[in-house]
Structure formats: structure tokens, C-alpha cells
Amino acid sequence: MAGPNEAVRVSDKVYWVGAIDYNIRDFHGYHTALGSTYNAYLIKGEDNILIDTVKRDFSEELFSRVSSVVDLSDIRYIISNHAEPDHASSLAMAIEKIKPEKVFASKIGVQNLKALYGLEGVDAVEDGKEVKLGGVTLTHMETRMLHWPDSMITYLAEDKLLFSQDALSMHLGSSERFADEIQMDVLEEMANRYFANILTPYSQLVLKLLDKVAAIGLEIEVVAPDHGPIWRKDVGRIVEIYRTLALQKPKKKAVIFYDSMWGNTEKMARAIGEGVADAGAEAKVMSLKANHRSDVAGELLDAGALLVGSPTLNNNIFPSVADVMTYLKGLKFRNKSGVAFGSYGWSGEAGKLICDMLESMNVELITDPLKNRFAPDADMLETCREFGKTTAAKLEEMVRDE
Ligand code: FEO
């Protein structure tokens, strides 16, 4: 066990020198319930190489961990796998302190490091080419859009270790550095939330990357991602988790999220949920008064149906529901059916507006929106239950077709 702000040995040549952010709860709109880590790594070889840095607020933690292994001035190269500020906003400071001979990034990384931080003189690496650097053998592979256009991963042949960057990551701030020290259900849950909220739009790219890595036959004994725990045992498990998430196969599960002004849309949501469950499918009934947009995204990844409940407010979608719909639209989920429902007083536009949004998200509409003027009576609640059963039948069909 390392002391405070000391490096943690990962493999023969590699040390973790990153930072733990126990307190972060908002990662560009995603509620990171358990915080995160910004993982940076030191390769200690003939020449020392720093892989990535950390979010600027944590730069002293990075420098302190590096200094527990080598003097900062003994680092000869820095490799920036990704320009986003959670990994590169300390880079300018690191360059100033370390004065490396060279800094490397992908071709787009070179442009983005200049555009974001004004950094000049960064060298572009060649995609897919094995190179010798500082006495070790590295291969950089561009992973454009995982999760930015500049992203790349780096393979260290001597230790059979993949610096997988945002890929194979999760937001999980813990005192444990290794996945084998954390319960598997926690890892699965956090990987699901991370994937749903960050990588869903790029699911096809994740599958291609996993196929590419398998096809070129990289031997991987350690996966060292940029967020969350390091995998030094059973690395196939995180690959398998990611592959399953990226496939987005729908389960017999409906996410029913809603907000309600006076409790009427809520009554409809609960009755629909009862109908779904009575027909043997899973119903996730989620009030936006108790759930964050990223909770909805996390539940939606493996669901087949998205049922959206909103009152009409000033001829429009209720603001909290519009927020979540905008967020989900950007995440480009696949393989969903759905519909809108809700109570209204006199105009009732929300249902159609939401259904239009669902269609623009390639969600297959199950029916027209289910609307009710003011409080749902017993007949309407029965209609909602029946609608829940129709949704369950649709889910059955979707699962059969997969
Ligand atoms: Fe962890 Fe795309 O940054």
C-alpha cells in the first residue's frame, strides 16, 4: 500500500501517478455518484516517460506521486493520449517543470493541445507504428471519437500493458487502484453508467476497436485506463463488459421517466409501470424529482422501451423532461421503442412534441401519445395499465428479433 501521494507500482516498468477525485459529481452533465480518478502513468526505463497528466486542480498530486519514484527532471518524454482537460490541463505546467525533450500526441492531439492550451512544438506520433522510445517498445493507435477526435491508446510491449485512455474506463473514485480489489457488481454498475453517459454515441467505434485489437493479436496482461481501476487480472472481463454494453441489445425492460406538476402524470406513470410488470417485463419507473438525467441514461442502455411522461406547461414540454430528452438525444441510443404520455389542462402539446423528438432519435413509436385531461380516472388508469401490457408485448417482440 502506497503512502499519501505516492506512486503505485502497476507492472515491471509502470507506476500509477494519477489523482483521485472523490468529490466530483458533475462531469459535463453526468452525475458521477462515486467520484473519479484521473490516471496518469510513469514508465520507468532507460529514459522515463510520463503518460498523460491530470486535471489541473490535481497537478500537485501528480507531481508528488511522480517524485516518489523519479525526479521530475529525469523524465525525458511525455505522451498525451488525449487533450481533454481531465488529462491534459496540467500538461503545460508539467512541461514547464519537467522540461522534457519531446512531447508526443496524435495528429489531431497536436492541433487540440495548441487550440486548448496554446502548446506548441508537440510531435505527432504515427498511427499503428511500433516505435522504440526510452528503451521500451510502444505502439500508438488512434481511437478517434473515443472519446474525442484526438484520442489514442498506447501499448507497451515489454509489460504487455495497454494504456487504454477513456476506453475501458469508468468514473469510480476509490482508494483501491486495481479492479481485483473491488466488487464485480460495483465495477459492472460503474462501467454501465460511464458507457451510457459518455460512450453510447460511439458504440460502433468501441466494437471496431475491440475487434481491431483482437485482430492484430496484441497480448494484453494489464489494462491501464485513464479513469477508474486498473485491470491486472482477468483483463478479458472489462473487454467483455464493454462489448456487451456497446452491442446495446435490448432487454425486456421499459424505462418510464416523468415529471409531474400536480401528481397526475405520476399516477399515469405508475399505472403504466404496473401494466409492464404484470405482463412480465421489467419496469423502471423514474421520477425526475428523484433521478438525475444520467440515472435515466444508465438505465436506458439495456432497455428496449423508453416511455416519457410530461405535463404540458405553456404549450410545451415540462422543462426537466426537455432537459433529459435533449441529453438522451445526444447520446444516440439504439434499439428502442417508445412513446409519450402525460396529463394536461387545456392544450396538451407535450405528448406530440416528445413523440416528434423520439422519432428524431430513431425510437420506434409504439402508439400515439397517451394523453389525459387533468386527473386520470379509473378508466384512464386501466388504459395506462393496458398500455403497459402493450409495451411489454412490444419488448417481447424486440427481444425475439435480436
Ligand atoms: Fe477522460 Fe475524454 O476525457
mmCIF file of N, CA, C and O and ligand atoms in Angstrom, residues 27 82 84 86-87 147-148 151 165-166 171 194 226-227, ligand 1:
data_model
loop_
_atom_site.group_PDB
_atom_site.id
_atom_site.type_symbol
_atom_site.label_atom_id
_atom_site.label_comp_id
_atom_site.label_asym_id
_atom_site.label_seq_id
_atom_site.Cartn_x
_atom_site.Cartn_y
_atom_site.Cartn_z
ATOM 1 N N PHE A 27 -19.717 15.643 -14.327
ATOM 2 C CA PHE A 27 -18.721 15.505 -15.394
ATOM 3 C C PHE A 27 -19.435 15.830 -16.707
ATOM 4 O O PHE A 27 -20.114 14.998 -17.270
ATOM 5 N N HIS A 82 -4.663 12.079 -24.862
ATOM 6 C CA HIS A 82 -5.968 12.741 -25.036
ATOM 7 C C HIS A 82 -5.859 14.172 -24.515
ATOM 8 O O HIS A 82 -5.324 14.399 -23.426
ATOM 9 N N GLU A 84 -8.316 16.304 -23.677
ATOM 10 C CA GLU A 84 -9.387 16.853 -22.835
ATOM 11 C C GLU A 84 -8.799 17.288 -21.475
ATOM 12 O O GLU A 84 -7.858 16.665 -20.965
ATOM 13 N N ASP A 86 -9.412 16.902 -18.417
ATOM 14 C CA ASP A 86 -9.227 15.973 -17.295
ATOM 15 C C ASP A 86 -7.907 15.210 -17.400
ATOM 16 O O ASP A 86 -7.447 14.620 -16.418
ATOM 17 N N HIS A 87 -7.279 15.244 -18.595
ATOM 18 C CA HIS A 87 -5.993 14.548 -18.763
ATOM 19 C C HIS A 87 -4.851 15.478 -19.171
ATOM 20 O O HIS A 87 -3.695 15.081 -19.100
ATOM 21 N N HIS A 147 -12.572 9.430 -26.576
ATOM 22 C CA HIS A 147 -13.893 9.987 -26.700
ATOM 23 C C HIS A 147 -13.896 11.333 -27.396
ATOM 24 O O HIS A 147 -14.944 11.960 -27.562
ATOM 25 N N TRP A 148 -12.731 11.766 -27.891
ATOM 26 C CA TRP A 148 -12.596 12.985 -28.692
ATOM 27 C C TRP A 148 -11.862 12.613 -29.974
ATOM 28 O O TRP A 148 -11.228 11.533 -30.042
ATOM 29 N N SER A 151 -8.161 11.369 -29.524
ATOM 30 C CA SER A 151 -7.833 10.267 -28.597
ATOM 31 C C SER A 151 -6.977 9.188 -29.258
ATOM 32 O O SER A 151 -7.154 8.852 -30.429
ATOM 33 N N GLN A 165 -6.702 4.719 -22.151
ATOM 34 C CA GLN A 165 -7.260 6.074 -22.184
ATOM 35 C C GLN A 165 -8.734 6.066 -21.748
ATOM 36 O O GLN A 165 -9.088 5.329 -20.861
ATOM 37 N N ASP A 166 -9.613 6.847 -22.383
ATOM 38 C CA ASP A 166 -11.020 6.864 -21.929
ATOM 39 C C ASP A 166 -11.713 5.514 -22.148
ATOM 40 O O ASP A 166 -12.702 5.194 -21.483
ATOM 41 N N HIS A 171 -15.969 6.018 -14.257
ATOM 42 C CA HIS A 171 -15.790 7.023 -13.215
ATOM 43 C C HIS A 171 -16.038 6.362 -11.868
ATOM 44 O O HIS A 171 -17.179 6.024 -11.524
ATOM 45 N N TYR A 194 -20.830 4.807 -16.935
ATOM 46 C CA TYR A 194 -19.833 5.553 -17.719
ATOM 47 C C TYR A 194 -20.110 5.388 -19.211
ATOM 48 O O TYR A 194 -20.160 6.354 -19.966
ATOM 49 N N ASP A 226 -7.674 5.555 -18.215
ATOM 50 C CA ASP A 226 -7.460 6.896 -17.662
ATOM 51 C C ASP A 226 -8.450 7.260 -16.564
ATOM 52 O O ASP A 226 -8.303 8.299 -15.924
ATOM 53 N N HIS A 227 -9.502 6.451 -16.379
ATOM 54 C CA HIS A 227 -10.420 6.671 -15.253
ATOM 55 C C HIS A 227 -10.743 5.324 -14.615
ATOM 56 O O HIS A 227 -11.034 4.359 -15.328
HETATM 57 FE FE1 FEO B 1 -11.444 11.404 -19.692
HETATM 58 FE FE2 FEO B 1 -12.451 12.392 -22.813
HETATM 59 O O1 FEO B 1 -11.653 12.545 -21.130
#
